[in-house]
Coordinates of C-alpha atoms in Angstrom, one line a residue:
Chain P
M38 CA 27.5 -33.8 -33.4
S39 CA 24.1 -32.5 -34.5
K40 CA 22.4 -35.7 -33.3
S41 CA 23.7 -35.3 -29.8
I42 CA 22.5 -31.7 -29.7
L43 CA 19.1 -32.8 -30.9
L44 CA 19.0 -35.5 -28.2
G45 CA 20.1 -33.0 -25.6
A46 CA 17.4 -30.6 -26.7
A47 CA 14.8 -33.4 -26.6
L48 CA 15.8 -34.4 -23.1
L49 CA 15.6 -30.8 -22.0
F50 CA 12.2 -30.3 -23.6
S51 CA 10.7 -33.5 -22.0
S52 CA 12.1 -32.7 -18.6
S53 CA 10.7 -29.2 -18.6
A54 CA 7.4 -30.6 -19.8
L55 CA 7.5 -33.0 -16.8
L56 CA 8.2 -30.1 -14.5
A57 CA 5.2 -28.3 -16.0
L58 CA 3.0 -31.2 -15.0
N59 CA 3.2 -29.8 -11.5
T60 CA 3.2 -33.3 -10.0
S61 CA 5.6 -33.6 -7.2
S62 CA 5.8 -37.3 -6.6
P63 CA 8.9 -39.0 -8.1
G64 CA 7.2 -42.3 -8.1
D65 CA 4.6 -41.3 -10.7
A66 CA 5.6 -44.1 -13.0
Q67 CA 4.4 -46.5 -10.3
A68 CA 1.2 -44.6 -9.6
P69 CA -2.1 -46.3 -10.3
P70 CA -3.6 -45.5 -13.7
S71 CA -6.3 -43.2 -12.3
Q72 CA -3.6 -41.0 -10.7
R73 CA -1.5 -40.9 -13.9
A74 CA -4.6 -39.8 -15.8
V75 CA -5.3 -37.0 -13.3
G76 CA -1.7 -35.8 -13.7
A77 CA -2.0 -35.6 -17.4
D78 CA -5.4 -33.8 -17.1
Q79 CA -3.9 -31.2 -14.8
A80 CA -1.2 -30.5 -17.3
R81 CA -3.8 -30.1 -20.0
G82 CA -5.9 -28.1 -17.7
R83 CA -3.0 -25.7 -17.0
A84 CA -2.4 -25.2 -20.7
L85 CA -6.1 -24.4 -21.3
F86 CA -6.1 -22.1 -18.2
V87 CA -3.5 -20.1 -20.0
A88 CA -4.8 -20.4 -23.6
Q89 CA -8.3 -19.3 -22.5
G90 CA -6.8 -16.3 -20.7
C91 CA -8.1 -17.3 -17.2
F92 CA -4.6 -16.5 -15.8
Q93 CA -4.9 -12.8 -16.6
C94 CA -7.4 -12.2 -13.8
H95 CA -6.8 -15.1 -11.5
G96 CA -3.0 -15.5 -11.9
Y97 CA -1.1 -18.4 -13.3
D98 CA -1.3 -20.1 -9.8
G99 CA -4.9 -19.1 -9.0
Q100 CA -3.8 -16.5 -6.5
G101 CA -6.2 -13.8 -7.7
S102 CA -5.8 -10.0 -7.3
I103 CA -8.0 -7.3 -5.8
M104 CA -7.8 -5.6 -9.1
S105 CA -8.9 -8.3 -11.4
G106 CA -10.5 -11.4 -9.8
P107 CA -10.7 -13.6 -6.7
A108 CA -8.3 -16.3 -5.7
L109 CA -9.2 -19.7 -6.9
T110 CA -7.2 -21.5 -4.1
P111 CA -8.3 -23.1 -2.0
L112 CA -11.2 -24.1 -4.3
R113 CA -14.3 -24.7 -2.3
R114 CA -16.8 -25.3 -5.1
S115 CA -17.8 -28.6 -6.4
Q116 CA -17.0 -29.4 -10.1
T117 CA -20.7 -28.8 -10.9
A118 CA -20.8 -25.4 -9.3
F119 CA -17.4 -24.4 -10.8
Q120 CA -18.4 -25.3 -14.3
A121 CA -21.9 -23.8 -14.0
Y122 CA -20.3 -20.5 -12.8
V123 CA -17.9 -20.3 -15.7
R124 CA -20.9 -20.7 -18.1
A125 CA -23.0 -18.1 -16.2
P126 CA -20.8 -15.9 -14.1
A127 CA -22.0 -13.1 -11.9
G128 CA -20.3 -9.7 -12.0
I129 CA -17.9 -8.6 -14.7
M130 CA -16.3 -12.0 -15.5
P131 CA -16.8 -12.7 -19.2
I132 CA -19.1 -15.6 -20.2
Y133 CA -17.4 -18.7 -21.5
S134 CA -19.9 -20.5 -23.6
G135 CA -19.7 -24.2 -24.6
K136 CA -18.8 -23.2 -28.1
I137 CA -15.6 -21.5 -27.3
L138 CA -14.8 -23.7 -24.2
P139 CA -16.1 -27.3 -24.6
D140 CA -17.2 -29.2 -21.6
A141 CA -14.2 -31.5 -21.7
D142 CA -11.8 -28.6 -21.7
L143 CA -13.6 -26.9 -18.8
A144 CA -13.4 -30.2 -16.9
S145 CA -9.6 -30.2 -17.4
I146 CA -9.4 -26.6 -16.2
Y147 CA -11.3 -27.6 -13.1
S148 CA -9.0 -30.5 -12.4
Y149 CA -6.0 -28.1 -12.7
V150 CA -7.5 -25.5 -10.3
A151 CA -8.7 -28.1 -7.8
A152 CA -5.3 -29.6 -7.6
L153 CA -3.4 -26.4 -7.1
P154 CA -1.3 -26.8 -3.9
P155 CA -2.4 -24.9 -0.8
P156 CA -0.4 -21.8 -0.3
R157 CA 2.3 -21.6 2.4
A158 CA 1.0 -20.2 5.6
A159 CA 1.8 -16.5 6.0
S160 CA 3.2 -17.3 9.4
A161 CA 5.9 -19.4 7.8
I162 CA 7.1 -16.5 5.6
P163 CA 9.3 -14.0 7.5
L164 CA 8.4 -11.0 5.4
L165 CA 4.7 -11.6 6.1
A166 CA 4.7 -13.1 9.6
E167 CA 5.1 -9.7 11.2
F168 CA 1.5 -8.8 10.1
L169 CA 0.0 -11.7 12.0
G170 CA -0.6 -11.8 15.7
E171 CA -2.4 -9.4 18.1
R172 CA -0.9 -6.1 17.4
P173 CA -0.8 -4.5 14.0
R174 CA 2.7 -3.6 13.0
Y175 CA 2.3 0.1 12.7
A176 CA 1.8 1.8 16.0
P177 CA 1.5 5.6 16.0
A178 CA 3.7 7.7 18.2
A179 CA 2.4 8.0 21.8
S180 CA 1.9 11.8 21.4
A181 CA -0.5 11.2 18.6
K182 CA -2.9 9.2 20.8
V183 CA -6.0 10.8 22.1
V184 CA -5.5 10.6 25.9
P185 CA -8.6 10.4 27.9
S186 CA -9.0 13.0 30.7
S187 CA -8.0 11.8 34.2
A188 CA -11.6 12.3 35.4
G189 CA -13.0 9.6 33.0
P190 CA -12.7 5.8 32.9
D191 CA -9.9 4.1 31.1
T192 CA -11.4 4.1 27.6
R193 CA -8.9 1.5 26.4
T194 CA -10.8 -1.2 28.1
V195 CA -14.2 -0.2 26.8
K196 CA -15.8 -3.0 24.8
T197 CA -17.2 -1.8 21.6
S198 CA -19.9 -3.3 19.5
M199 CA -17.4 -4.7 17.0
S200 CA -15.3 -6.6 19.5
S201 CA -18.1 -8.3 21.6
D202 CA -21.1 -8.4 19.3
A203 CA -21.6 -11.7 17.5
H204 CA -23.3 -9.8 14.7
G205 CA -20.1 -7.9 14.1
E206 CA -18.2 -11.1 13.7
G207 CA -21.0 -12.8 11.7
A208 CA -21.1 -9.8 9.3
Q209 CA -17.4 -10.0 8.7
L210 CA -17.5 -13.8 8.1
F211 CA -20.5 -13.4 5.8
A212 CA -18.7 -10.7 3.8
R213 CA -15.6 -12.9 3.4
N214 CA -17.2 -16.3 2.8
C215 CA -20.8 -15.9 1.5
A216 CA -21.3 -12.6 -0.1
S217 CA -19.6 -13.6 -3.4
C218 CA -22.5 -15.9 -4.1
H219 CA -25.4 -14.5 -2.0
G220 CA -24.6 -10.8 -2.5
A221 CA -23.2 -8.3 -0.1
Q222 CA -26.8 -7.3 0.9
M223 CA -28.0 -10.9 0.7
Q224 CA -29.9 -10.0 -2.4
G225 CA -28.8 -13.1 -4.2
G226 CA -26.6 -13.7 -7.2
Y227 CA -25.3 -17.1 -8.1
G228 CA -26.8 -18.2 -4.8
P229 CA -30.3 -17.5 -3.7
K230 CA -31.5 -14.4 -1.8
L231 CA -31.2 -14.8 1.9
R232 CA -33.4 -12.1 3.2
G233 CA -36.4 -13.4 5.1
E234 CA -34.4 -16.4 6.3
A235 CA -35.8 -16.0 9.9
A236 CA -39.3 -16.5 8.6
K237 CA -38.5 -19.6 6.6
R238 CA -36.5 -21.7 9.0
T239 CA -35.9 -22.2 12.7
P240 CA -32.5 -21.2 14.0
A241 CA -31.6 -24.9 14.3
E242 CA -32.6 -25.5 10.7
T243 CA -30.5 -22.5 9.4
L244 CA -27.4 -23.8 11.2
A245 CA -28.0 -27.3 10.0
L246 CA -28.2 -26.1 6.5
L247 CA -24.9 -24.2 6.8
L248 CA -23.2 -27.2 8.4
D249 CA -24.5 -29.6 5.7
P250 CA -25.2 -27.5 2.7
P251 CA -27.1 -28.5 -0.5
A252 CA -25.4 -29.3 -3.7
G253 CA -23.5 -26.4 -5.3
M254 CA -22.9 -24.7 -2.0
P255 CA -19.5 -25.0 -0.4
K256 CA -19.1 -26.9 2.9
L257 CA -17.1 -24.5 5.0
S258 CA -17.3 -26.3 8.3
P259 CA -15.4 -27.9 10.1
D260 CA -12.7 -26.4 7.8
P261 CA -11.9 -23.6 7.6
L262 CA -14.8 -22.3 9.8
S263 CA -15.6 -23.6 13.2
R264 CA -19.1 -24.4 14.4
D265 CA -19.2 -21.2 16.5
Q266 CA -18.3 -19.2 13.4
M267 CA -21.0 -20.9 11.4
Q268 CA -23.4 -20.0 14.3
A269 CA -22.3 -16.4 14.0
I270 CA -23.0 -16.4 10.3
A271 CA -26.4 -18.0 10.9
S272 CA -27.3 -15.4 13.5
Y273 CA -26.2 -12.6 11.2
V274 CA -28.2 -13.8 8.3
R275 CA -31.3 -14.3 10.4
S276 CA -31.0 -10.8 11.8
Q277 CA -31.4 -9.2 8.4
E278 CA -34.9 -8.8 7.2
Chain F
M647 CA 10.3 45.5 -27.1
A648 CA 12.9 43.0 -25.9
R649 CA 11.8 39.3 -26.1
N650 CA 13.0 36.3 -24.2
R651 CA 13.6 32.9 -25.6
G652 CA 10.0 31.8 -25.1
G653 CA 8.9 34.6 -27.4
L654 CA 7.2 36.6 -24.5
S655 CA 8.2 40.2 -24.1
T656 CA 10.5 40.6 -21.2
A657 CA 8.5 43.6 -19.9
S658 CA 5.3 41.5 -19.6
T659 CA 7.0 38.5 -18.0
S660 CA 8.6 40.5 -15.3
K661 CA 5.3 42.2 -14.5
V662 CA 3.6 38.8 -14.3
G663 CA 6.4 37.5 -12.1
D664 CA 6.1 40.4 -9.7
R665 CA 2.4 40.0 -9.4
T666 CA 2.8 36.3 -8.7
A667 CA 5.4 36.9 -6.0
W668 CA 3.2 39.5 -4.3
A669 CA 0.1 37.3 -4.4
T670 CA 2.0 34.4 -2.9
S671 CA 3.3 36.2 0.2
R672 CA 0.2 38.3 0.9
E673 CA -2.5 35.8 -0.1
S674 CA -0.8 32.9 1.6
G675 CA -0.2 34.9 4.7
R676 CA -4.0 35.6 4.9
L677 CA -4.8 31.9 4.2
W678 CA -2.5 30.6 7.0
S679 CA -3.9 32.8 9.7
A680 CA -7.4 31.8 8.7
L681 CA -6.4 28.2 9.0
D682 CA -4.8 28.7 12.4
A683 CA -8.0 30.3 13.6
A684 CA -10.1 27.4 12.3
I685 CA -7.8 24.9 14.0
V686 CA -8.1 26.7 17.3
A687 CA -11.8 26.9 17.1
A688 CA -12.1 23.2 16.2
L689 CA -9.9 22.2 19.2
A690 CA -12.1 24.2 21.5
C691 CA -15.0 22.0 20.5
V692 CA -13.3 18.9 21.7
T693 CA -14.6 18.7 25.3
P694 CA -13.3 16.0 27.7
P695 CA -16.4 13.8 27.1
R696 CA -15.9 14.1 23.4
R697 CA -12.2 13.3 23.8
Q698 CA -13.2 10.1 25.7
A699 CA -15.7 9.1 23.1
I700 CA -13.1 9.5 20.4
G701 CA -10.6 7.5 22.5
A702 CA -13.2 4.8 23.0
R703 CA -13.2 4.1 19.2
E704 CA -9.5 3.2 19.2
P705 CA -9.7 -0.5 20.3
A706 CA -12.2 -1.4 17.5
L707 CA -10.2 0.5 14.9
R708 CA -7.0 -1.2 16.0
K709 CA -8.6 -4.6 15.8
A710 CA -10.1 -3.9 12.4
Y711 CA -6.8 -2.6 11.1
G712 CA -5.0 -5.7 12.4
E713 CA -7.5 -8.0 10.8
L714 CA -7.1 -6.1 7.5
R715 CA -3.4 -6.5 7.6
Q716 CA -3.7 -10.2 8.4
E717 CA -6.1 -10.7 5.4
D718 CA -3.6 -9.0 3.2
A719 CA -0.8 -11.1 4.5
D720 CA -2.7 -14.3 3.8
A721 CA -3.5 -13.1 0.3
A722 CA 0.2 -12.2 -0.3
A723 CA 1.2 -15.7 0.8
K724 CA -0.5 -17.2 -2.3
A725 CA 1.9 -18.0 -5.1
W726 CA 4.7 -16.7 -3.0
D727 CA 7.3 -19.0 -4.7
A728 CA 5.7 -18.9 -8.1
S729 CA 7.4 -18.3 -11.5
P730 CA 6.5 -15.8 -13.0
I731 CA 7.1 -14.0 -9.7
S732 CA 4.0 -13.0 -7.8
T733 CA 3.5 -9.2 -7.4
A734 CA 3.2 -9.7 -3.6
R735 CA 6.7 -11.4 -3.5
M736 CA 8.3 -8.7 -5.6
C737 CA 6.7 -5.8 -3.6
M738 CA 7.6 -7.3 -0.2
E739 CA 11.2 -8.1 -1.2
L740 CA 11.5 -4.5 -2.4
W741 CA 10.0 -3.2 0.8
D742 CA 12.5 -5.2 2.8
Q743 CA 15.4 -3.5 1.1
I744 CA 14.1 0.1 1.4
R745 CA 12.3 0.2 4.7
D746 CA 15.3 1.4 6.7
S747 CA 16.2 4.2 4.2
D748 CA 14.6 7.5 3.5
W749 CA 12.6 6.5 0.4
G750 CA 9.9 7.6 -1.9
L751 CA 7.6 5.4 -4.2
V752 CA 7.2 7.3 -7.4
S753 CA 4.9 5.0 -9.4
S754 CA 1.4 3.7 -9.5
T755 CA 0.6 0.5 -7.7
S756 CA -2.8 -0.6 -9.0
F757 CA -1.3 -3.1 -11.5
V758 CA 0.6 -4.8 -8.8
S759 CA -2.6 -5.3 -6.7
S760 CA -1.7 -2.3 -4.5
W761 CA 0.6 -4.3 -2.3
P762 CA 2.6 -1.2 -1.1
Q763 CA -0.6 0.4 0.2
R764 CA -1.7 -2.8 1.8
L765 CA 1.5 -4.1 3.4
W766 CA 4.1 -1.3 3.5
D767 CA 4.3 1.4 6.1
I768 CA 3.5 4.6 4.3
T769 CA 3.7 7.3 7.0
K770 CA 5.1 10.4 5.3
Y771 CA 3.4 12.4 2.6
H772 CA 6.4 12.2 0.3
Q773 CA 6.5 8.5 0.2
F774 CA 3.8 8.1 -2.4
N775 CA 2.7 10.6 -5.1
G776 CA -0.2 8.9 -6.8
D777 CA -1.0 8.0 -10.4
A778 CA -1.8 9.6 -13.8
G779 CA -4.9 11.7 -14.1
G780 CA -7.3 11.0 -16.9
Y781 CA -5.9 7.5 -17.5
G782 CA -2.7 8.9 -18.9
M783 CA -0.8 6.4 -21.0
G784 CA 3.0 6.3 -20.8
Y785 CA 2.8 8.6 -17.7
G786 CA 4.7 6.2 -15.4
A787 CA 8.3 6.4 -16.6
P788 CA 8.6 10.2 -17.2
S789 CA 6.7 11.0 -14.0
A790 CA 9.0 8.7 -12.1
A791 CA 12.0 10.5 -13.5
G792 CA 10.7 13.9 -12.5
A793 CA 9.7 12.7 -9.0
A794 CA 13.1 11.0 -8.5
L795 CA 14.8 14.3 -9.4
A796 CA 12.9 15.9 -6.5
H797 CA 13.8 13.1 -4.1
R798 CA 17.4 13.4 -5.2
D799 CA 17.4 17.0 -4.0
A800 CA 16.0 16.0 -0.7
G801 CA 18.6 13.2 -0.2
R802 CA 16.2 10.3 -0.7
I803 CA 16.2 7.2 -2.9
A804 CA 13.3 6.9 -5.3
V805 CA 11.8 3.6 -6.4
A806 CA 9.3 3.0 -9.2
I807 CA 7.4 -0.2 -10.0
Q808 CA 7.6 0.2 -13.7
T809 CA 5.2 -1.7 -16.0
D810 CA 6.5 -2.9 -19.4
G811 CA 3.8 -1.4 -21.6
D812 CA 4.1 2.0 -20.0
L813 CA 7.9 2.0 -20.5
M814 CA 7.5 1.3 -24.2
V815 CA 5.6 4.5 -24.7
L816 CA 8.6 6.7 -24.0
P817 CA 11.6 4.5 -23.5
G818 CA 14.0 7.4 -24.1
T819 CA 13.2 8.3 -20.5
L820 CA 16.0 5.8 -19.6
W821 CA 18.5 8.0 -21.4
T822 CA 17.2 11.1 -19.5
L823 CA 17.8 9.2 -16.2
A824 CA 21.4 8.4 -17.2
H825 CA 22.2 11.8 -18.7
H826 CA 21.0 13.7 -15.6
S827 CA 22.2 11.1 -13.0
I828 CA 18.8 10.6 -11.4
P829 CA 19.0 8.0 -8.7
L830 CA 15.9 6.0 -9.4
L831 CA 15.3 2.3 -9.1
M832 CA 13.0 1.0 -11.8
I833 CA 11.9 -2.5 -10.7
M834 CA 9.8 -3.8 -13.5
H835 CA 6.4 -5.4 -13.3
N836 CA 7.0 -7.2 -16.6
N837 CA 4.0 -9.4 -17.3
R838 CA 4.8 -9.2 -21.1
A839 CA 1.4 -7.8 -21.8
W840 CA -1.0 -4.8 -21.6
H841 CA -4.1 -7.0 -21.2
Q842 CA -6.3 -3.9 -21.3
E843 CA -9.0 -5.1 -23.7
T844 CA -8.8 -8.8 -23.1
M845 CA -12.1 -9.1 -21.2
H846 CA -14.0 -7.3 -24.0
L847 CA -12.3 -9.6 -26.6
Q848 CA -13.3 -12.6 -24.6
R849 CA -16.9 -11.5 -24.3
M850 CA -17.1 -10.8 -28.0
A851 CA -15.5 -14.2 -28.7
S852 CA -18.1 -15.9 -26.6
R853 CA -21.0 -13.9 -28.1
R854 CA -19.9 -14.5 -31.7
D855 CA -18.5 -18.1 -31.3
R856 CA -14.9 -17.1 -32.2
G857 CA -11.9 -19.2 -31.2
A858 CA -10.6 -19.3 -27.7
G859 CA -7.2 -17.6 -28.2
R860 CA -8.5 -14.4 -29.9
W861 CA -8.1 -12.4 -26.7
K862 CA -4.4 -12.3 -27.4
V863 CA -4.8 -10.1 -30.5
G864 CA -3.1 -6.7 -29.7
T865 CA -2.9 -7.3 -26.0
V866 CA 0.4 -9.1 -25.4
I867 CA 3.9 -7.9 -25.6
D868 CA 5.6 -11.1 -26.6
D869 CA 7.0 -12.9 -29.7
P870 CA 9.5 -11.5 -29.4
A871 CA 9.8 -10.6 -25.7
I872 CA 11.5 -7.3 -25.1
D873 CA 14.9 -7.4 -23.3
F874 CA 14.5 -4.4 -21.0
A875 CA 17.9 -4.9 -19.3
T876 CA 19.7 -4.7 -22.6
M877 CA 17.6 -1.7 -23.7
A878 CA 18.4 0.1 -20.5
K879 CA 22.1 -0.6 -20.8
S880 CA 22.1 0.7 -24.3
M881 CA 21.0 4.1 -22.9
G882 CA 23.5 4.1 -20.0
V883 CA 21.4 2.7 -17.2
W884 CA 22.8 -0.1 -15.0
A885 CA 20.5 -3.1 -15.4
E886 CA 19.9 -6.7 -14.7
G887 CA 17.3 -9.2 -15.8
P888 CA 15.0 -10.8 -16.6
V889 CA 14.6 -12.4 -13.2
S890 CA 12.0 -15.1 -13.0
D891 CA 13.2 -16.9 -9.9
A892 CA 11.9 -15.3 -6.7
E893 CA 14.9 -16.5 -4.7
L894 CA 17.2 -14.3 -6.9
L895 CA 15.2 -11.1 -6.2
K896 CA 16.9 -10.2 -2.9
P897 CA 20.5 -10.2 -4.1
A898 CA 19.6 -8.5 -7.4
L899 CA 17.7 -5.8 -5.5
Q900 CA 20.7 -5.3 -3.2
R901 CA 23.0 -4.8 -6.2
A902 CA 20.6 -2.4 -7.9
L903 CA 20.0 -0.3 -4.8
A904 CA 23.8 -0.1 -4.3
V905 CA 23.9 1.6 -7.7
V906 CA 21.0 3.9 -6.8
R907 CA 22.6 4.9 -3.5
S908 CA 25.7 5.8 -5.4
G909 CA 23.6 8.4 -7.3
K910 CA 22.8 6.6 -10.6
P911 CA 19.6 5.0 -12.0
A912 CA 19.2 1.3 -12.1
L913 CA 16.7 -1.0 -13.8
L914 CA 15.8 -4.6 -12.7
D915 CA 13.7 -6.5 -15.2
V916 CA 11.4 -8.9 -13.2
L917 CA 9.0 -11.4 -14.9
T918 CA 5.8 -11.2 -12.9
Q919 CA 2.3 -12.6 -12.7
P920 CA -0.3 -10.6 -14.5
R921 CA -1.5 -8.6 -11.5

């Protein structure tokens, strides 16, 4: 009686351990050795991600929080950049030295984070899909609108600087994709200072650098940013002295 | 001199009361007419050209607002199906159940990444009443009880996103809710931790070459994990949980809100991501 309970418990434990591996393919037993090794490293990486406390700020699934730390998915840094950042983070993230987090453990954590599955698209989630699309969900009552006088032009078709100016879009894209390394005012941080870019390179050279960045800098084009968007960022960066 | 139960002489209290009543009616009357005059004067400054200029700002503001909401929706989609349950998932499932009622949120939201402020429609002043001042510890549960009492008198349901550490400061609040039949839904943000000092502990561990797991000292509420549903039931509050499967949130919320709409408190223990 007790033996079968032990066996049942062992089966339960091993199956939950397999689930914790976060590998979805049922044919893992037939996978080539390198893939099996990666799977095991991801499991170890997750255990370390929890033991070292990374999950408190970045979430168990790397989703981040505006209160505590950025999302880690999708991960756009190379392994070198990721590991270097953990050793010398900007901002308020604590430093993880080699003595409390050995290189091999950090490499496992990287393999866990890099392998986190991409999130479901918000458009595929009914509770979130209503926030996507052209019109924001909340529309104030008509009486609350400021109605232009009949003598004036229809102000609702007036183009503002934010909607038509490439610098406006470039500034937004920069804030979302570049500021975390280069600083909100391009003053530098983990990445170099960008002020004075216009004096250093021609417009074509700046764009070429963005499209084919040096080691340590994420390659954001063609995915998720288009060439036009990279051009907008380049124009914005060059416009700041 | 006669004294009331608080020890104050009855003569002095009635004098104070009279003075307060007089001050309220006369002073507030003066204040209101001053405000009216100010509003009239301000409206007179809004000439037609100014009105047009203000109207011209609307398209850009609408666009920026829409983009902000889209960014938040994309952020909320991350870890949507995770266990422990993501704070975004919990807040949006809750929103889906209360959006068609007359509701009030009577708790802080910063520890759940402020999802209600980002993705709910908060359009009336009574729908949110803020947070503790001066970093008050244990403020959440008793303040929610008081605010829920006010909402009850106004015929609304009150919901509180209740953190586990905060509830453990004054857990007797649950008995108060049951004893006075206060219709409050406490949906728990139970991350089984405080986590307050962990970053400092991690920095110190790195600086002084201490072991990796030292940040846990004094910062987690685990081993054993607290069974909040059983605790609530022990004090007369309907409760379910812990829920760690996001798919089970909707039916559990519906059951809990049915209890709240019948005029009683309810607690739903939800195991959540840290923030």
